[in-house]
Amino acid sequence: LDLVNALLHFMKKKDFPEGAAQISEEIIEVGEDYKLALRCGAKTLVKSVKKLGLSVHIVTQNLEGEKIVAALAESDKKVWYGIPVHVVKDREPRSKRLGDIIKTKNHIPIDKIRSWTIILDDQEKCWAEEDVTQVIRLRKYDITNPISGKKKLLQEKQHLTSILLQVLEFSAERVNEERNEFYNVVKQKQ
């Protein structure tokens, strides 16, 4: 999961717009100088993915990433506590790489891990070419641009719910593939 402009908006308190609460699930103070606006549906998305037994990782190019997730965890430990945070310091395009983030266990090939991975990000261009196919692109979350009209406001509030449905569909497809693969192995042994 990407943080900034995907799940939340993070900025200095003095620049924080007053109308941010209209399109935010929660406003959280981060230290003395910063605030973050959590996108509507972010908690439900993370809780649901965790309930599926899937691993959640935060991957961000924001150098304050660990501080941001610590503030989230302080706000709601059940949702955010214990999520690994990977801060990618390189700002160049294609600098986020699954192979650098997910350490393979039991010698599972990275291609197998990649096939089970979903990347939620507002930018595809920050991910390595080999990982781009795993990106579900989120609409940019920007509290500095006011949303006008009830329809657009409703679309923003429901955006992560529609993303969650895509995640659930992806997970169900992978489980079915694994089940079929298992049955084929069993049949071959018989």
PDB file of C-alpha atoms in Angstrom:
ATOM      1  CA  LEU A   1       0.000   0.000   0.000  1.00  0.00           C
ATOM      2  CA  ASP A   2       1.212   3.445  -0.830  1.00  0.00           C
ATOM      3  CA  LEU A   3       0.535   6.170   1.720  1.00  0.00           C
ATOM      4  CA  VAL A   4       0.594   9.724   0.446  1.00  0.00           C
ATOM      5  CA  ASN A   5      -2.088  10.609  -2.114  1.00  0.00           C
ATOM      6  CA  ALA A   6      -3.335   7.013  -1.974  1.00  0.00           C
ATOM      7  CA  LEU A   7      -4.498   6.288   1.599  1.00  0.00           C
ATOM      8  CA  LEU A   8      -3.903   9.691   3.125  1.00  0.00           C
ATOM      9  CA  HIS A   9      -2.796  13.267   2.652  1.00  0.00           C
ATOM     10  CA  PHE A  10       0.063  14.514   4.859  1.00  0.00           C
ATOM     11  CA  MET A  11       1.039  18.142   5.229  1.00  0.00           C
ATOM     12  CA  LYS A  12       2.057  20.937   7.588  1.00  0.00           C
ATOM     13  CA  LYS A  13      -0.680  22.034   9.990  1.00  0.00           C
ATOM     14  CA  LYS A  14      -0.448  25.653   8.865  1.00  0.00           C
ATOM     15  CA  ASP A  15      -1.286  24.612   5.286  1.00  0.00           C
ATOM     16  CA  PHE A  16      -4.016  22.102   6.187  1.00  0.00           C
ATOM     17  CA  PRO A  17      -7.340  23.101   4.562  1.00  0.00           C
ATOM     18  CA  GLU A  18     -10.404  23.512   6.771  1.00  0.00           C
ATOM     19  CA  GLY A  19     -12.711  21.436   4.549  1.00  0.00           C
ATOM     20  CA  ALA A  20     -10.527  18.307   4.705  1.00  0.00           C
ATOM     21  CA  ALA A  21     -12.868  16.515   7.124  1.00  0.00           C
ATOM     22  CA  GLN A  22     -15.566  16.419   4.424  1.00  0.00           C
ATOM     23  CA  ILE A  23     -13.623  13.794   2.430  1.00  0.00           C
ATOM     24  CA  SER A  24     -11.671  12.184   5.284  1.00  0.00           C
ATOM     25  CA  GLU A  25     -12.299   9.278   7.587  1.00  0.00           C
ATOM     26  CA  GLU A  26     -10.152  10.840  10.287  1.00  0.00           C
ATOM     27  CA  ILE A  27      -7.785  13.777  10.840  1.00  0.00           C
ATOM     28  CA  ILE A  28      -4.687  12.887  12.903  1.00  0.00           C
ATOM     29  CA  GLU A  29      -2.018  15.147  14.324  1.00  0.00           C
ATOM     30  CA  VAL A  30       1.532  13.983  13.606  1.00  0.00           C
ATOM     31  CA  GLY A  31       3.944  15.629  15.988  1.00  0.00           C
ATOM     32  CA  GLU A  32       3.737  19.359  16.523  1.00  0.00           C
ATOM     33  CA  ASP A  33       3.971  20.483  12.915  1.00  0.00           C
ATOM     34  CA  TYR A  34       1.985  18.043  10.760  1.00  0.00           C
ATOM     35  CA  LYS A  35      -1.483  16.599  10.223  1.00  0.00           C
ATOM     36  CA  LEU A  36      -2.776  13.815   8.067  1.00  0.00           C
ATOM     37  CA  ALA A  37      -6.180  13.234   6.561  1.00  0.00           C
ATOM     38  CA  LEU A  38      -7.042   9.553   6.312  1.00  0.00           C
ATOM     39  CA  ARG A  39      -9.022   8.711   3.190  1.00  0.00           C
ATOM     40  CA  CYS A  40     -12.565   7.395   3.689  1.00  0.00           C
ATOM     41  CA  GLY A  41     -12.524   3.608   3.731  1.00  0.00           C
ATOM     42  CA  ALA A  42      -8.795   3.230   4.490  1.00  0.00           C
ATOM     43  CA  LYS A  43      -9.347   1.460   7.810  1.00  0.00           C
ATOM     44  CA  THR A  44     -11.949  -0.914   6.348  1.00  0.00           C
ATOM     45  CA  LEU A  45      -9.629  -1.736   3.460  1.00  0.00           C
ATOM     46  CA  VAL A  46      -6.684  -2.596   5.724  1.00  0.00           C
ATOM     47  CA  LYS A  47      -8.832  -4.499   8.271  1.00  0.00           C
ATOM     48  CA  SER A  48     -10.480  -6.545   5.515  1.00  0.00           C
ATOM     49  CA  VAL A  49      -7.190  -7.460   3.855  1.00  0.00           C
ATOM     50  CA  LYS A  50      -5.777  -8.522   7.230  1.00  0.00           C
ATOM     51  CA  LYS A  51      -8.902 -10.620   7.958  1.00  0.00           C
ATOM     52  CA  LEU A  52      -8.259 -12.494   4.717  1.00  0.00           C
ATOM     53  CA  GLY A  53      -4.947 -13.525   6.249  1.00  0.00           C
ATOM     54  CA  LEU A  54      -3.015 -11.506   3.704  1.00  0.00           C
ATOM     55  CA  SER A  55       0.143  -9.631   4.531  1.00  0.00           C
ATOM     56  CA  VAL A  56      -0.012  -5.834   4.404  1.00  0.00           C
ATOM     57  CA  HIS A  57       3.065  -3.704   3.750  1.00  0.00           C
ATOM     58  CA  ILE A  58       3.299   0.062   3.481  1.00  0.00           C
ATOM     59  CA  VAL A  59       5.660   1.174   0.711  1.00  0.00           C
ATOM     60  CA  THR A  60       6.261   4.895   0.474  1.00  0.00           C
ATOM     61  CA  GLN A  61       8.709   7.397  -0.920  1.00  0.00           C
ATOM     62  CA  ASN A  62       7.780   9.830   1.848  1.00  0.00           C
ATOM     63  CA  LEU A  63      10.770  10.041   4.177  1.00  0.00           C
ATOM     64  CA  GLU A  64       8.358  10.509   7.103  1.00  0.00           C
ATOM     65  CA  GLY A  65       6.659   7.157   6.352  1.00  0.00           C
ATOM     66  CA  GLU A  66       7.549   5.468   9.638  1.00  0.00           C
ATOM     67  CA  LYS A  67       6.443   8.514  11.625  1.00  0.00           C
ATOM     68  CA  ILE A  68       3.157   8.608   9.704  1.00  0.00           C
ATOM     69  CA  VAL A  69       2.390   4.912  10.323  1.00  0.00           C
ATOM     70  CA  ALA A  70       3.350   5.325  14.001  1.00  0.00           C
ATOM     71  CA  ALA A  71       0.755   8.125  14.260  1.00  0.00           C
ATOM     72  CA  LEU A  72      -1.819   5.900  12.540  1.00  0.00           C
ATOM     73  CA  ALA A  73      -1.027   3.033  14.950  1.00  0.00           C
ATOM     74  CA  GLU A  74      -1.352   5.366  17.911  1.00  0.00           C
ATOM     75  CA  SER A  75      -4.765   6.381  16.581  1.00  0.00           C
ATOM     76  CA  ASP A  76      -5.968   2.798  15.981  1.00  0.00           C
ATOM     77  CA  LYS A  77      -3.685  -0.068  17.032  1.00  0.00           C
ATOM     78  CA  LYS A  78      -6.043  -2.802  15.781  1.00  0.00           C
ATOM     79  CA  VAL A  79      -5.747  -1.563  12.220  1.00  0.00           C
ATOM     80  CA  TRP A  80      -2.245  -0.142  11.859  1.00  0.00           C
ATOM     81  CA  TYR A  81      -0.001  -1.675  14.527  1.00  0.00           C
ATOM     82  CA  GLY A  82       2.672  -4.052  13.248  1.00  0.00           C
ATOM     83  CA  ILE A  83       2.388  -3.214   9.553  1.00  0.00           C
ATOM     84  CA  PRO A  84       5.899  -3.172   8.081  1.00  0.00           C
ATOM     85  CA  VAL A  85       6.905   0.168   6.594  1.00  0.00           C
ATOM     86  CA  HIS A  86       9.321   0.332   3.677  1.00  0.00           C
ATOM     87  CA  VAL A  87      10.638   3.821   2.920  1.00  0.00           C
ATOM     88  CA  VAL A  88      12.081   3.987  -0.584  1.00  0.00           C
ATOM     89  CA  LYS A  89      14.492   6.916  -0.532  1.00  0.00           C
ATOM     90  CA  ASP A  90      15.141   6.902  -4.261  1.00  0.00           C
ATOM     91  CA  ARG A  91      12.804   9.411  -5.956  1.00  0.00           C
ATOM     92  CA  GLU A  92      13.506   8.224  -9.483  1.00  0.00           C
ATOM     93  CA  PRO A  93      10.740   6.594 -11.553  1.00  0.00           C
ATOM     94  CA  ARG A  94      10.573   2.782 -11.232  1.00  0.00           C
ATOM     95  CA  SER A  95      12.448   2.842  -7.911  1.00  0.00           C
ATOM     96  CA  LYS A  96       9.882   0.793  -5.962  1.00  0.00           C
ATOM     97  CA  ARG A  97      10.610  -2.936  -6.436  1.00  0.00           C
ATOM     98  CA  LEU A  98       8.811  -5.920  -4.927  1.00  0.00           C
ATOM     99  CA  GLY A  99      12.057  -7.871  -4.911  1.00  0.00           C
ATOM    100  CA  ASP A 100      13.593  -5.251  -2.584  1.00  0.00           C
ATOM    101  CA  ILE A 101      10.586  -5.230  -0.283  1.00  0.00           C
ATOM    102  CA  ILE A 102       9.325  -8.786   0.029  1.00  0.00           C
ATOM    103  CA  LYS A 103      11.936 -11.144   1.315  1.00  0.00           C
ATOM    104  CA  THR A 104      11.322 -14.605  -0.067  1.00  0.00           C
ATOM    105  CA  LYS A 105      10.803 -17.355   2.468  1.00  0.00           C
ATOM    106  CA  ASN A 106      11.340 -21.041   1.816  1.00  0.00           C
ATOM    107  CA  HIS A 107      13.010 -20.135  -1.484  1.00  0.00           C
ATOM    108  CA  ILE A 108       9.715 -19.200  -3.123  1.00  0.00           C
ATOM    109  CA  PRO A 109      10.546 -17.589  -6.481  1.00  0.00           C
ATOM    110  CA  ILE A 110       9.852 -13.855  -6.690  1.00  0.00           C
ATOM    111  CA  ASP A 111       7.595 -14.471  -9.728  1.00  0.00           C
ATOM    112  CA  LYS A 112       5.342 -16.664  -7.570  1.00  0.00           C
ATOM    113  CA  ILE A 113       5.251 -14.006  -4.866  1.00  0.00           C
ATOM    114  CA  ARG A 114       4.569 -11.341  -7.487  1.00  0.00           C
ATOM    115  CA  SER A 115       1.598 -13.340  -8.808  1.00  0.00           C
ATOM    116  CA  TRP A 116       0.074 -13.221  -5.302  1.00  0.00           C
ATOM    117  CA  THR A 117       0.796  -9.533  -4.746  1.00  0.00           C
ATOM    118  CA  ILE A 118      -1.491  -6.569  -5.186  1.00  0.00           C
ATOM    119  CA  ILE A 119      -0.001  -3.100  -5.175  1.00  0.00           C
ATOM    120  CA  LEU A 120      -2.329  -0.221  -4.344  1.00  0.00           C
ATOM    121  CA  ASP A 121      -0.807   3.055  -5.451  1.00  0.00           C
ATOM    122  CA  ASP A 122      -1.857   6.304  -7.097  1.00  0.00           C
ATOM    123  CA  GLN A 123       1.172   6.132  -9.429  1.00  0.00           C
ATOM    124  CA  GLU A 124       2.276   3.221 -11.571  1.00  0.00           C
ATOM    125  CA  LYS A 125       5.430   4.964 -12.774  1.00  0.00           C
ATOM    126  CA  CYS A 126       7.159   4.638  -9.406  1.00  0.00           C
ATOM    127  CA  TRP A 127       7.090   0.800  -9.655  1.00  0.00           C
ATOM    128  CA  ALA A 128       9.635  -1.305 -11.526  1.00  0.00           C
ATOM    129  CA  GLU A 129       8.516  -2.512 -14.962  1.00  0.00           C
ATOM    130  CA  GLU A 130       8.226  -6.119 -13.750  1.00  0.00           C
ATOM    131  CA  ASP A 131       5.850  -5.053 -10.954  1.00  0.00           C
ATOM    132  CA  VAL A 132       3.571  -2.624 -12.831  1.00  0.00           C
ATOM    133  CA  THR A 133       1.116  -5.381 -13.797  1.00  0.00           C
ATOM    134  CA  GLN A 134       0.317  -5.863 -10.097  1.00  0.00           C
ATOM    135  CA  VAL A 135      -0.684  -2.226  -9.544  1.00  0.00           C
ATOM    136  CA  ILE A 136      -4.314  -1.370  -8.913  1.00  0.00           C
ATOM    137  CA  ARG A 137      -4.272   2.344  -9.489  1.00  0.00           C
ATOM    138  CA  LEU A 138      -6.050   4.507  -6.947  1.00  0.00           C
ATOM    139  CA  ARG A 139      -7.389   7.929  -7.773  1.00  0.00           C
ATOM    140  CA  LYS A 140      -5.154  10.581  -6.303  1.00  0.00           C
ATOM    141  CA  TYR A 141      -6.374  11.692  -2.875  1.00  0.00           C
ATOM    142  CA  ASP A 142      -5.818  15.431  -2.569  1.00  0.00           C
ATOM    143  CA  ILE A 143      -7.501  17.420   0.166  1.00  0.00           C
ATOM    144  CA  THR A 144      -6.184  20.712  -1.217  1.00  0.00           C
ATOM    145  CA  ASN A 145      -8.522  20.540  -4.227  1.00  0.00           C
ATOM    146  CA  PRO A 146     -12.109  20.882  -3.009  1.00  0.00           C
ATOM    147  CA  ILE A 147     -14.634  18.421  -4.407  1.00  0.00           C
ATOM    148  CA  SER A 148     -17.756  20.045  -5.759  1.00  0.00           C
ATOM    149  CA  GLY A 149     -21.040  18.289  -6.186  1.00  0.00           C
ATOM    150  CA  LYS A 150     -22.678  15.462  -4.277  1.00  0.00           C
ATOM    151  CA  LYS A 151     -21.909  12.884  -6.961  1.00  0.00           C
ATOM    152  CA  LYS A 152     -18.142  13.521  -6.911  1.00  0.00           C
ATOM    153  CA  LEU A 153     -18.142  13.605  -3.121  1.00  0.00           C
ATOM    154  CA  LEU A 154     -19.927  10.250  -2.993  1.00  0.00           C
ATOM    155  CA  GLN A 155     -17.499   8.793  -5.552  1.00  0.00           C
ATOM    156  CA  GLU A 156     -14.553   9.840  -3.392  1.00  0.00           C
ATOM    157  CA  LYS A 157     -16.106   8.429  -0.231  1.00  0.00           C
ATOM    158  CA  GLN A 158     -16.746   5.081  -1.972  1.00  0.00           C
ATOM    159  CA  HIS A 159     -13.465   4.842  -3.910  1.00  0.00           C
ATOM    160  CA  LEU A 160     -11.625   2.545  -1.480  1.00  0.00           C
ATOM    161  CA  THR A 161     -14.711   0.338  -1.172  1.00  0.00           C
ATOM    162  CA  SER A 162     -14.553  -0.306  -4.922  1.00  0.00           C
ATOM    163  CA  ILE A 163     -10.804  -0.989  -4.584  1.00  0.00           C
ATOM    164  CA  LEU A 164     -11.524  -3.468  -1.773  1.00  0.00           C
ATOM    165  CA  LEU A 165     -13.899  -5.343  -4.080  1.00  0.00           C
ATOM    166  CA  GLN A 166     -11.091  -5.630  -6.655  1.00  0.00           C
ATOM    167  CA  VAL A 167      -8.745  -6.955  -3.942  1.00  0.00           C
ATOM    168  CA  LEU A 168     -11.326  -9.556  -2.867  1.00  0.00           C
ATOM    169  CA  GLU A 169     -11.856 -10.645  -6.471  1.00  0.00           C
ATOM    170  CA  PHE A 170      -8.088 -10.941  -7.018  1.00  0.00           C
ATOM    171  CA  SER A 171      -7.697 -12.999  -3.829  1.00  0.00           C
ATOM    172  CA  ALA A 172     -10.546 -15.341  -4.763  1.00  0.00           C
ATOM    173  CA  GLU A 173      -9.002 -15.923  -8.200  1.00  0.00           C
ATOM    174  CA  ARG A 174      -5.618 -16.775  -6.639  1.00  0.00           C
ATOM    175  CA  VAL A 175      -7.189 -19.173  -4.129  1.00  0.00           C
ATOM    176  CA  ASN A 176      -9.053 -20.946  -6.949  1.00  0.00           C
ATOM    177  CA  GLU A 177      -5.844 -21.199  -8.992  1.00  0.00           C
ATOM    178  CA  GLU A 178      -3.968 -22.709  -6.033  1.00  0.00           C
ATOM    179  CA  ARG A 179      -6.802 -25.123  -5.308  1.00  0.00           C
ATOM    180  CA  ASN A 180      -6.878 -26.277  -8.938  1.00  0.00           C
ATOM    181  CA  GLU A 181      -3.103 -26.647  -8.956  1.00  0.00           C
ATOM    182  CA  PHE A 182      -3.305 -28.749  -5.787  1.00  0.00           C
ATOM    183  CA  TYR A 183      -6.040 -30.989  -7.244  1.00  0.00           C
ATOM    184  CA  ASN A 184      -4.002 -31.496 -10.431  1.00  0.00           C
ATOM    185  CA  VAL A 185      -0.992 -32.610  -8.358  1.00  0.00           C
ATOM    186  CA  VAL A 186      -3.181 -35.009  -6.366  1.00  0.00           C
ATOM    187  CA  LYS A 187      -4.702 -36.444  -9.567  1.00  0.00           C
ATOM    188  CA  GLN A 188      -1.271 -36.971 -11.074  1.00  0.00           C
ATOM    189  CA  LYS A 189      -0.137 -38.917  -8.000  1.00  0.00           C
ATOM    190  CA  GLN A 190      -3.165 -41.222  -8.154  1.00  0.00           C
TER     191      GLN A 190
END
